[in-house]
Tab-separated table of C-alpha atoms and ligand atoms in Angstrom:
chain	number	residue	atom	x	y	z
A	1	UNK	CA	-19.491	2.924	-19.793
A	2	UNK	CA	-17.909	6.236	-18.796
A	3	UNK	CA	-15.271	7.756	-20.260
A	4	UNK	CA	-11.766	9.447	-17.971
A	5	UNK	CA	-9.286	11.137	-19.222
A	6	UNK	CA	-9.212	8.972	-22.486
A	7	UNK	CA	-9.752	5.454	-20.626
A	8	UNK	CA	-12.700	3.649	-20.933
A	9	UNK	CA	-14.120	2.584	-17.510
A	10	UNK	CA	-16.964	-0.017	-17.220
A	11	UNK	CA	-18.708	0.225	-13.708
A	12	UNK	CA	-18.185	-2.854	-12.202
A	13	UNK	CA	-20.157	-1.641	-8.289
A	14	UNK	CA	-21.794	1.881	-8.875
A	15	UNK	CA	-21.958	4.169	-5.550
A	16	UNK	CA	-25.616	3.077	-4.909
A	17	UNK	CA	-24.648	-0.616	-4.583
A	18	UNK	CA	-21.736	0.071	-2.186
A	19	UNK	CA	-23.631	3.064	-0.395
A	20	UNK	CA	-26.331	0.249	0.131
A	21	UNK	CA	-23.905	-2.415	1.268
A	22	UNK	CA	-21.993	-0.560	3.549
A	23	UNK	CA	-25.304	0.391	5.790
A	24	UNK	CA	-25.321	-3.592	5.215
A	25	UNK	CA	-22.266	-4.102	6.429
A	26	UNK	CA	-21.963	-1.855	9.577
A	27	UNK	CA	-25.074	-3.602	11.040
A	28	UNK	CA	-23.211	-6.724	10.853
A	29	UNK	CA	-19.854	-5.608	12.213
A	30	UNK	CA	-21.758	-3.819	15.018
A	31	UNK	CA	-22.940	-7.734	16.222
A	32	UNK	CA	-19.734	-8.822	15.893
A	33	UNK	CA	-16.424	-8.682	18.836
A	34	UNK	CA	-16.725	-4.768	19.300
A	35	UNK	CA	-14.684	-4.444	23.032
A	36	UNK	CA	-12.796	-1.446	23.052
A	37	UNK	CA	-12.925	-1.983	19.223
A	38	UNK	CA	-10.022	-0.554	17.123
A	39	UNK	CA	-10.457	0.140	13.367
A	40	UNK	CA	-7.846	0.050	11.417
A	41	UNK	CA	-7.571	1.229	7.547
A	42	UNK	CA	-4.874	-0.428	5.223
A	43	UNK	CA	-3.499	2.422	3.269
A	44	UNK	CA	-3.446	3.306	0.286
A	45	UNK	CA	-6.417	1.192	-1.143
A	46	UNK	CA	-8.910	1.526	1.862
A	47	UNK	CA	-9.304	4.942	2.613
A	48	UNK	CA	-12.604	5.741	0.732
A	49	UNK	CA	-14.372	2.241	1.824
A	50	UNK	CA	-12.971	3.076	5.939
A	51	UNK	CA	-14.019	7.015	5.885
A	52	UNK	CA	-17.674	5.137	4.582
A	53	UNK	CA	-17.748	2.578	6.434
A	54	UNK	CA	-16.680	4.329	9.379
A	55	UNK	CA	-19.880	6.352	9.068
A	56	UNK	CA	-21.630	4.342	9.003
A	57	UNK	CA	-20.187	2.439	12.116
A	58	UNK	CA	-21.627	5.632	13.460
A	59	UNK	CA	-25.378	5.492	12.224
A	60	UNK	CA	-25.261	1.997	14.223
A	61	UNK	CA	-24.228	3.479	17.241
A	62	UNK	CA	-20.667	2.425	16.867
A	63	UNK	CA	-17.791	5.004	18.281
A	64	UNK	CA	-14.625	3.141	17.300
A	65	UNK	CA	-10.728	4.509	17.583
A	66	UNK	CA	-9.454	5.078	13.996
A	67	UNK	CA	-5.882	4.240	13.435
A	68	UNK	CA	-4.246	3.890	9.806
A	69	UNK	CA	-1.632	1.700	9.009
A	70	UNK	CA	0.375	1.860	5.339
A	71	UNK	CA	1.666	-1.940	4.286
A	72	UNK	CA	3.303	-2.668	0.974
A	73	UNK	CA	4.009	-6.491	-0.664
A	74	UNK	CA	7.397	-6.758	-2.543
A	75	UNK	CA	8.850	-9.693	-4.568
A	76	UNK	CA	7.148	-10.379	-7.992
A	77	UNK	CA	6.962	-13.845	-10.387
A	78	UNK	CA	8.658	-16.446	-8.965
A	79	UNK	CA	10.210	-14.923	-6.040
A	80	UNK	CA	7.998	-15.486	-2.467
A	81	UNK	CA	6.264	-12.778	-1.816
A	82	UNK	CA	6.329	-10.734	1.416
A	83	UNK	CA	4.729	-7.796	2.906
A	84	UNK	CA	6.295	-4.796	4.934
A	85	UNK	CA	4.963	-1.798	7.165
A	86	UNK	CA	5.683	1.582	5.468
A	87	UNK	CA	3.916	3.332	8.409
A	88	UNK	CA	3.153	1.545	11.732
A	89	UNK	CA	-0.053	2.682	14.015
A	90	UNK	CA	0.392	5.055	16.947
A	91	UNK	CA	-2.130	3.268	19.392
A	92	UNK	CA	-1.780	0.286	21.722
A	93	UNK	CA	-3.688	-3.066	20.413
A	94	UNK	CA	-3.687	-5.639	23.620
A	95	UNK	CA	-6.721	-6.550	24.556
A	96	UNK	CA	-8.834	-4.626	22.192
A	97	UNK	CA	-10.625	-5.932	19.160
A	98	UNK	CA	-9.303	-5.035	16.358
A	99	UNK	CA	-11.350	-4.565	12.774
A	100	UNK	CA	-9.220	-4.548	9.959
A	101	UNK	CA	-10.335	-2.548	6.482
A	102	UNK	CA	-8.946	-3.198	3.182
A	103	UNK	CA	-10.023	-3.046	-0.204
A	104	UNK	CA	-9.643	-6.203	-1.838
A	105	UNK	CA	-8.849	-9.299	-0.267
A	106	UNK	CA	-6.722	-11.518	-3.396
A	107	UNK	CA	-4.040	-13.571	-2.435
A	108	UNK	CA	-4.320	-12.725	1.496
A	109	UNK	CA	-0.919	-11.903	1.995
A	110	UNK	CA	-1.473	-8.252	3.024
A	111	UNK	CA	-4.427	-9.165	5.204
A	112	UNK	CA	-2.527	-12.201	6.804
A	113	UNK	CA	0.324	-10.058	7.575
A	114	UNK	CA	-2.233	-7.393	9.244
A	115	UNK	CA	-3.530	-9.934	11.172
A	116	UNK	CA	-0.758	-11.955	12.272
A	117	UNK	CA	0.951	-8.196	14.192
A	118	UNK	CA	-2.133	-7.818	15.780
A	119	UNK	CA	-2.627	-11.049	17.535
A	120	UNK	CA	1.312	-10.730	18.075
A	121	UNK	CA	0.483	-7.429	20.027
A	122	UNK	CA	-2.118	-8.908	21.869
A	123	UNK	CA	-4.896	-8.207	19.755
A	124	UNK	CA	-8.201	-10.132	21.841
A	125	UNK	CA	-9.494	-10.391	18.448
A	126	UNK	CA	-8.921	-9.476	15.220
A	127	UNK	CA	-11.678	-9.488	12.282
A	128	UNK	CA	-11.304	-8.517	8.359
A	129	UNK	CA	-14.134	-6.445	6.478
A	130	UNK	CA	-13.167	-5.857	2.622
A	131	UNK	CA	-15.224	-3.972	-0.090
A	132	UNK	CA	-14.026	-6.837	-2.508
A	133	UNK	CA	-13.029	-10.574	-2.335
A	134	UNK	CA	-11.415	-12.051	-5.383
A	135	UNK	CA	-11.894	-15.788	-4.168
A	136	UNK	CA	-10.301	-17.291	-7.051
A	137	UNK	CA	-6.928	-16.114	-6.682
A	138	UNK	CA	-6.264	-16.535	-2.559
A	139	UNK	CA	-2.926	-18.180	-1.916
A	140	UNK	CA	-3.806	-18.291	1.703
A	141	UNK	CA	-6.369	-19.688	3.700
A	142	UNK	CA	-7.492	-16.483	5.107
A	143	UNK	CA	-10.979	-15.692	4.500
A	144	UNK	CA	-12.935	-11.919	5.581
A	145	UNK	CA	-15.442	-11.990	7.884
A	146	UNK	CA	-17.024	-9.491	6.007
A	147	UNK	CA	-17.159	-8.963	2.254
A	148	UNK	CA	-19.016	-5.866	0.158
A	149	UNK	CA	-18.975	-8.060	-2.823
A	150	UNK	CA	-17.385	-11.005	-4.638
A	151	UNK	CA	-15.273	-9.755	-7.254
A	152	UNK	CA	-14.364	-10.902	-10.763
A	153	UNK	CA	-10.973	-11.042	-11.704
A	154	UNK	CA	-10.524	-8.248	-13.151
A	155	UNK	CA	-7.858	-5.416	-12.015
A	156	UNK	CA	-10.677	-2.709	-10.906
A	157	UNK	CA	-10.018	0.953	-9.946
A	158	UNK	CA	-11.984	3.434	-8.018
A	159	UNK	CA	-13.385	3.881	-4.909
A	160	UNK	CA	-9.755	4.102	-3.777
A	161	UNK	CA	-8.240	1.747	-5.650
A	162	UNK	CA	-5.488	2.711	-8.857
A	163	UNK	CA	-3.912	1.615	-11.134
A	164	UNK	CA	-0.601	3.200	-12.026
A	165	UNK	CA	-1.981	5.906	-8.953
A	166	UNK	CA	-4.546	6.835	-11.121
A	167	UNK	CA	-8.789	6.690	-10.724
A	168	UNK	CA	-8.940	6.902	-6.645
A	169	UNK	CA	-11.039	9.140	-7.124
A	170	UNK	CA	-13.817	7.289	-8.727
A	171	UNK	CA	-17.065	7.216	-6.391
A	172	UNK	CA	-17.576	3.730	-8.268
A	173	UNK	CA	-15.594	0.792	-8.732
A	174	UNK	CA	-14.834	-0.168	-12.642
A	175	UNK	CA	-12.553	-2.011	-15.088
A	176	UNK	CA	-10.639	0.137	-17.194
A	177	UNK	CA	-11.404	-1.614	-20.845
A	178	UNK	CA	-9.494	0.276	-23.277
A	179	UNK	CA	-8.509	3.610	-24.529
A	180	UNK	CA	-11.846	5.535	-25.541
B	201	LIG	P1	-3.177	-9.494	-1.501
B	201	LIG	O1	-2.072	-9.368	-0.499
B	201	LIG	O2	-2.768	-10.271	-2.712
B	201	LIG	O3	-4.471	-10.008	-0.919
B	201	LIG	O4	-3.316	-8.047	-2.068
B	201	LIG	C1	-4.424	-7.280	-2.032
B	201	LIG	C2	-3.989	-5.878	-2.375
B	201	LIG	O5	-3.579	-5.803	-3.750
B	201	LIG	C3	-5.164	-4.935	-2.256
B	201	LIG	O6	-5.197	-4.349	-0.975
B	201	LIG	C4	-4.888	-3.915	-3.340
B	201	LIG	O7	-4.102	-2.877	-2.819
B	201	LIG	C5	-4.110	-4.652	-4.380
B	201	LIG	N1	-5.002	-5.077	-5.489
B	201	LIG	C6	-5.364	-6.337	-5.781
B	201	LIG	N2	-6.188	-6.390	-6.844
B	201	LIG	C7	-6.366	-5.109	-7.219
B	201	LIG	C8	-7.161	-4.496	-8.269
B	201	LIG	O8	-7.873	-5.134	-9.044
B	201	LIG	N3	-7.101	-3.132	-8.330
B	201	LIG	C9	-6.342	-2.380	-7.495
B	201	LIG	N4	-5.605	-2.916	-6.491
B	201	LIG	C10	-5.612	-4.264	-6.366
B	202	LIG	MG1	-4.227	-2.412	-0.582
């Protein structure tokens, strides 16, 4: 258990783990559709797992673009949910393959969205890698190609994720338990 700024914070993946599965992970992308691949990071959540995983893309032999796109879900309870672009990419997606990053794939609404403008601009292909997959509460039937880890449900922080835009910093991914 660590202890932040008066929060309690129970590791849930410590750096090791993900350091581990993201060497895992890039040899697997690097098999998969790679032609004139373009990475793309879903801000905010993703940008500690993409700058890793982007490296190492690179210790495979990888040399991807790197674009960024910022996406944001509005409606809560009962009203339907959607998803809209706060900040579009610059670069041109026909015919590429595109690789999507996130953090968490949960209800698949984000990731959907992501997906569904890429193949709309002409995407060849689009795949999904995500540090975590919380399978038990998709309201889609999206799935990632490829997963860091299956994740409890449990609102985690760290590793890029907040909560109330606090703990991105984290090099680990925990549940906040409590004040300490
Ligand atoms: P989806 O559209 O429901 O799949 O939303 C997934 C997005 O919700 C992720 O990209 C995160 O930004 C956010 N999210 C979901 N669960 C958590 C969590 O436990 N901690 C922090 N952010 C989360
Ligand atoms: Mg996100």
């Amino acid at each position: 258990m660590h202890v932040i700024r008066g929060k309690a914070i129970e590791p849930l993946f410590t750096a090791e783990m993900i350091a581990r599965r993201n060497v895992e992970l890039a040899a697997e992308i690097a098999k998969g559709p790679t032609h004139d691949l373009l990475v793309i990071s879903i801000l905010k959540g993703s940008f500690i797992f993409a700058a890793d995983l982007i490296r190492s893309l690179h210790h495979v032999g990888m040399a991807p673009e790197v674009e960024f796109i910022t996406l944001s879900s509005y409606g809560t309870g009962t009203v339907s949910q959607g998803v809209r672009i706060i900040k579009d990419i610059d670069s041109e997606v026909r015919d590429r393959d595109v690789l999507l990053i996130d953090d968490i794939l949960e209800s698949g609404r984000t990731l959907s969205f992501a997906r569904d403008l890429m193949l709309e601009r002409g995407a060849r292909h689009v795949s999904i890698a995500v540090l975590l997959d919380k399978l038990n509460k998709r309201q889609t039937s999206l799935s990632a190609d490829y997963v860091g880890f299956e994740c409890p449900d449990h609102f985690v922080v760290g590793y890029g994720m907040d909560v109330a835009y606090a703990f991105r910093e984290l090099p680990f991914v925990g549940v906040v338990t409590g004040d300490a």
